[in-house]
Coordinates of C-alpha atoms and ligand atoms in Angstrom, one line a residue:
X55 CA 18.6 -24.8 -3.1
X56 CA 16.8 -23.2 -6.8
X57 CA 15.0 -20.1 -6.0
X58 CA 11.1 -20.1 -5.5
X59 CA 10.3 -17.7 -8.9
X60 CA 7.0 -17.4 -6.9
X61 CA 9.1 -15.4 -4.5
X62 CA 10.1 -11.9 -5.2
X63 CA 14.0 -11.6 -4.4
X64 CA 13.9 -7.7 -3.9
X65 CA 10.8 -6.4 -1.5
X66 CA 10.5 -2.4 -1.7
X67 CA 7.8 -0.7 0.7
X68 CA 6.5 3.0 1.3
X69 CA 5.4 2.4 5.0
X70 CA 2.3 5.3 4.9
X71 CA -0.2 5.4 7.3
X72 CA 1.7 6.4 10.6
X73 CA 0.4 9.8 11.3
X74 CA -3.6 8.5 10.9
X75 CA -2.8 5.5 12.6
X76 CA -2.2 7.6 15.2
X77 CA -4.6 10.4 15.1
X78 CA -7.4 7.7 15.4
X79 CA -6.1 6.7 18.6
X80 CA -5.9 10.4 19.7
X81 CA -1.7 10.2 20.0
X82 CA 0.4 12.5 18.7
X83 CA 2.0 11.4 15.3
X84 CA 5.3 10.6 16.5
X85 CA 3.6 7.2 17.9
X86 CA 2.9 6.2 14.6
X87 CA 6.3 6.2 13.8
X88 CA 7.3 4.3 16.8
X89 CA 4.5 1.9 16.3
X90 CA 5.7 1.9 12.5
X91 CA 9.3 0.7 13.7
X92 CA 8.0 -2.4 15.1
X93 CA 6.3 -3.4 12.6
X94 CA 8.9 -3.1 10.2
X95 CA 11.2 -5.4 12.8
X96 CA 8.6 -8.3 12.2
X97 CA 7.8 -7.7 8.8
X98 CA 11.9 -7.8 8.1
X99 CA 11.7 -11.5 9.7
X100 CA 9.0 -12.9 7.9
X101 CA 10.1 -11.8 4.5
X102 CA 13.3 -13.4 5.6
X103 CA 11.7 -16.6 6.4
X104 CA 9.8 -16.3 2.9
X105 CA 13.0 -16.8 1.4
X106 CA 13.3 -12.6 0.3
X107 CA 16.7 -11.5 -0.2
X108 CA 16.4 -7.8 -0.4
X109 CA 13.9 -5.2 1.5
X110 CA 14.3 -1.9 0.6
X111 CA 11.9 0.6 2.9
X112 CA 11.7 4.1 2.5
X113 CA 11.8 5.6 6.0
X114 CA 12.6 9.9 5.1
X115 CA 12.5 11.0 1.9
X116 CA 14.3 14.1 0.7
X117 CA 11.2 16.2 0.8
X118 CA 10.1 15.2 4.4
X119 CA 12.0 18.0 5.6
X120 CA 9.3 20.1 4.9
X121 CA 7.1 18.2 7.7
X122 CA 6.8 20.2 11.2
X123 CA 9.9 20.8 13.1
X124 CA 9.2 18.5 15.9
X125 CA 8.0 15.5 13.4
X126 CA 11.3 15.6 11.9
X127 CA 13.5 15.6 15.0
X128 CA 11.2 13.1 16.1
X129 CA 12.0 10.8 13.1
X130 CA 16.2 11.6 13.6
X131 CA 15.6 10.5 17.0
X132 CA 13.7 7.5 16.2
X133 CA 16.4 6.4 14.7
X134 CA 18.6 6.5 17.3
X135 CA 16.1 5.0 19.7
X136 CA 15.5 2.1 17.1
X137 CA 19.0 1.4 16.6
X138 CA 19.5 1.1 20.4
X139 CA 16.7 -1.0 20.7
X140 CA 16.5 -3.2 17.9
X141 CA 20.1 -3.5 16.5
X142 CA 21.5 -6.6 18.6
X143 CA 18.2 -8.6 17.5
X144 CA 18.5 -8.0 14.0
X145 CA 22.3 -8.5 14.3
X146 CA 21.1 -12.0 15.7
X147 CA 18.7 -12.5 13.3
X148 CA 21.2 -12.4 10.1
X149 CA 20.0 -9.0 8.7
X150 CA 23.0 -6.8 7.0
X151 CA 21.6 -3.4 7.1
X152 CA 22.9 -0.5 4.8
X153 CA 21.6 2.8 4.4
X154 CA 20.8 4.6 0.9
X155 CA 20.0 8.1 0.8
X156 CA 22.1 11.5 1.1
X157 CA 24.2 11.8 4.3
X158 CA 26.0 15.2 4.1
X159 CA 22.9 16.7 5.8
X160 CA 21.6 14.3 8.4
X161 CA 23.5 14.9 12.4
X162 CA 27.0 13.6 13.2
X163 CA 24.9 11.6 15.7
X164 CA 22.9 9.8 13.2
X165 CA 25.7 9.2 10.8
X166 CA 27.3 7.3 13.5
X167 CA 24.4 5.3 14.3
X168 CA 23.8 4.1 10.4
X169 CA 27.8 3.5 10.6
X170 CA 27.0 1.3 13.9
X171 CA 24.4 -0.5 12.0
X172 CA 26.2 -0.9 9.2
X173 CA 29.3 -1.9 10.7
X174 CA 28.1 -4.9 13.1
X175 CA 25.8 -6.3 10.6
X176 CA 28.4 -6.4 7.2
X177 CA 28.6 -9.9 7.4
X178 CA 25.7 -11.1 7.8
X179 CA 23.5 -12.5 4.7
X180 CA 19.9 -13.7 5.7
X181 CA 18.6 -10.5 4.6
X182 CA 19.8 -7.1 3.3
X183 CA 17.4 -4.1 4.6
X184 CA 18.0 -1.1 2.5
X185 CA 16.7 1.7 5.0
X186 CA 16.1 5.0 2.5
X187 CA 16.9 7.7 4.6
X188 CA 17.1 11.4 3.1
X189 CA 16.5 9.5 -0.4
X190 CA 15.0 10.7 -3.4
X191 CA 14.9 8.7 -6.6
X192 CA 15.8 11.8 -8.3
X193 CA 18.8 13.0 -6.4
X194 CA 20.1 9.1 -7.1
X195 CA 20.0 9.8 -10.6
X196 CA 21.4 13.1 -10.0
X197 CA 24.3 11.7 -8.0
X198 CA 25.1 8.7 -10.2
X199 CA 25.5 10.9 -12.9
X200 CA 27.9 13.2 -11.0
X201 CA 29.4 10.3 -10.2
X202 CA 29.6 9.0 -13.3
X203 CA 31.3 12.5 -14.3
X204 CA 33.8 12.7 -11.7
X205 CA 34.7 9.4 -12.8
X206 CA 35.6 10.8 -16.4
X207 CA 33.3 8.5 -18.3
X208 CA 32.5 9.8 -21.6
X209 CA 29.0 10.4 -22.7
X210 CA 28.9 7.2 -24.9
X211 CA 30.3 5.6 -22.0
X212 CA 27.0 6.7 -20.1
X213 CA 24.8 3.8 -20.8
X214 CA 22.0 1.9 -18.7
X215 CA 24.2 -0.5 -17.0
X216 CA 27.1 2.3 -16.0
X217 CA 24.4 4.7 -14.6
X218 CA 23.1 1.2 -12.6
X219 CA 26.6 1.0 -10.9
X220 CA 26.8 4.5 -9.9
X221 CA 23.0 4.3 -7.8
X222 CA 22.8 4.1 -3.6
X223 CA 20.9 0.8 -4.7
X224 CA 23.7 -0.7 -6.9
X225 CA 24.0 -3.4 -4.0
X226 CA 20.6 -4.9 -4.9
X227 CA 18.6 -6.4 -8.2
X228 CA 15.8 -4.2 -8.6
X229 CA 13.2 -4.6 -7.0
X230 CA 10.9 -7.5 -7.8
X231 CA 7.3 -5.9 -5.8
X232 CA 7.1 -2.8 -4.7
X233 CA 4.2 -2.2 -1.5
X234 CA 2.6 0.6 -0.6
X235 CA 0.8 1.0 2.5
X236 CA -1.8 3.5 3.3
X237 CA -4.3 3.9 0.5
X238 CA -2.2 6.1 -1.8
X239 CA -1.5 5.3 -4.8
X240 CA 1.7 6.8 -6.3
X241 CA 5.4 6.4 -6.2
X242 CA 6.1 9.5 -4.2
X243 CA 9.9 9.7 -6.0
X244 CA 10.6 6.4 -4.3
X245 CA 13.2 3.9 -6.1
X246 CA 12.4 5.6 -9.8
X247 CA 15.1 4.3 -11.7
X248 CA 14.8 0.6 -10.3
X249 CA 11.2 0.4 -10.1
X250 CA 10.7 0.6 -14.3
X251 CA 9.6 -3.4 -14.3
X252 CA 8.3 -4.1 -10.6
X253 CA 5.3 -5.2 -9.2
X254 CA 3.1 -2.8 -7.7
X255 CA 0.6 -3.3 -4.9
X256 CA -1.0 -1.1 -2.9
X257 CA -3.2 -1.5 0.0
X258 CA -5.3 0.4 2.0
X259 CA -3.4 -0.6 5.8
X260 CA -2.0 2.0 7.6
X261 CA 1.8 0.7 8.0
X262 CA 1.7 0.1 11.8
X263 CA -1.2 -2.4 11.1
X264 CA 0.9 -3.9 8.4
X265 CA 1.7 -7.9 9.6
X266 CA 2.3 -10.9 8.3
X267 CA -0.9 -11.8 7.6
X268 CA -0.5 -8.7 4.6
X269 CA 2.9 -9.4 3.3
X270 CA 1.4 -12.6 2.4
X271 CA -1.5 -11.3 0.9
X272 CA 0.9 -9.1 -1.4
X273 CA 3.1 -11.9 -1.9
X274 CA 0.4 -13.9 -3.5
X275 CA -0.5 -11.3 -5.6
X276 CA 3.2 -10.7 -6.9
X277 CA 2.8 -14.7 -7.6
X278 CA -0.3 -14.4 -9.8
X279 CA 1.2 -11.8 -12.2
X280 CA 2.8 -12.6 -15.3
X281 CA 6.0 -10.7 -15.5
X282 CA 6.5 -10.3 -19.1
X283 CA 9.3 -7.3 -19.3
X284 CA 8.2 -5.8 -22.4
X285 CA 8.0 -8.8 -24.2
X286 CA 4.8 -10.5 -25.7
X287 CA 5.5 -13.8 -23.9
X288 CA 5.6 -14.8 -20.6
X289 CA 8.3 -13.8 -18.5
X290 CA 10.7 -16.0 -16.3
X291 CA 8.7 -14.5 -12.9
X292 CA 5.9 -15.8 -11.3
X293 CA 3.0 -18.0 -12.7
Ligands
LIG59 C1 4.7 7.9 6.3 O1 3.6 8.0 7.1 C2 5.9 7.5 7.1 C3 7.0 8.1 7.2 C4 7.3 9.5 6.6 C5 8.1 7.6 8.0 C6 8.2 6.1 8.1 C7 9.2 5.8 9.1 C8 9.2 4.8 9.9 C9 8.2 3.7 9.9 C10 10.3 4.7 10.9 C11 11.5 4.1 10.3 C12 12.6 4.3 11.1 C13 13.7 3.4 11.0 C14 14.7 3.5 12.0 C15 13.8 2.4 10.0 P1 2.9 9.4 7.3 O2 3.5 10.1 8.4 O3 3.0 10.1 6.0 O4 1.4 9.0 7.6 P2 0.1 9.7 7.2 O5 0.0 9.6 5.7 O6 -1.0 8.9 7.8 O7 0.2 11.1 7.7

């Protein structure tokens, strides 16, 4: 079946908001995460269902380390406890999980649950969630090009597309629309080199509020652009 062009094949999203979404319910910030978990298990669904290929969410950035102690052990384990909880479903539900970010300073015991969710969901092709994890859009460039170095390419041999092959996100197109939740409005060093010629929206829901009823809201907006690339006419993308 052709592709809806309406429809953007790669969805990237910041998921801000957690910590205020849970200070105005007088929790401690580590709810908002947990609340922000589930919301990302339905939103994964129903950008399945919309025919989305790709979503890419950024859940730790490089510089998150600098949050509290506690937050950030809170977030590690989060992981673990979403993994436990949530892995079988979305196992079930045809997602193929991988994990971008640097892994040579996360826990043994985290590396093994991102190899359990990568492992059991390899083959499946509904969906590819990209979970950002310890990422930075700068140490991806940095890397690739280490990469690229280690590899023994030559600097004329360093071109757009080579560089492209050596990213955490070379398994993906880049992304089509790129959300941001929370009312900020930057890229907070999020996807740089893949976001040059996406979409942006951002919206002033806190992530754990974020349903289905605001993917689609952003969805139609990505349809009503006119994606034109850098050229004078229209593009192939939407409208
Ligand atoms: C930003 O909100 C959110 C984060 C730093 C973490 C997002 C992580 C999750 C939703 C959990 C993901 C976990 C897995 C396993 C995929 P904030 O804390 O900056 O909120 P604030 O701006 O209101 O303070």
């Amino acid at each position: 079946m052709a592709r809806d062009p309406a429809v953007p094949r790669h969805v990237a999203i910041v998921m801000d908001g957690n910590g205020r979404w849970a200070k105005k319910r007088f929790l401690p910030r580590f709810f908002g995460h947990k609340a922000g978990v589930d919301a990302l298990v339905k939103v994964i669904n129903a950008c399945a269902d919309r025919g989305v290929e790709y979503l890419t969410v950024f859940a730790f950035s490089s510089e998150n380390w600098k949050r509290p102690e506690d937050e950030v052990s809170g977030l590690m384990g989060l992981v673990i406890v979403a993994v436990t909880k949530y892995l079988a479903k979305l196992a079930r539900d045809g997602v193929r999980i991988t994990i971008v970010g640097d892994r040579s300073t996360v826990s043994e015991r985290l590396r093994a649950a991102w190899a359990e969710a990568e492992d059991s969901t390899q083959h499946n092709h509904r969906i590819t969630l990209s979970v950002a994890f310890n990422y930075g859009g700068r140490w991806d460039v940095v890397q690739a090009c280490q990469q690229a170095l280690a590899a023994g390419l030559k600097p004329e041999q360093i071109t757009e597309a080579a560089l492209s092959g050596f990213m955490a996100m070379r398994h993906a197109p880049d992304p089509d629309l790129f959300i941001r939740t929370g009312g900020e409005v930057r890229i907070s060093n999020f996807l740089l080199w893949q976001v040059a010629y996406s979409e942006l929206v951002f919206t002033d829901c806190l992530w754990p509020d974020f349903g289905v009823a605001e993917l689609d809201a952003a969805l139609a907006d990505y349809a009503g652009r006119d994606r034109r690339f850098g050229r004078v006419d229209s593009g192939s993308g939407p409208a």
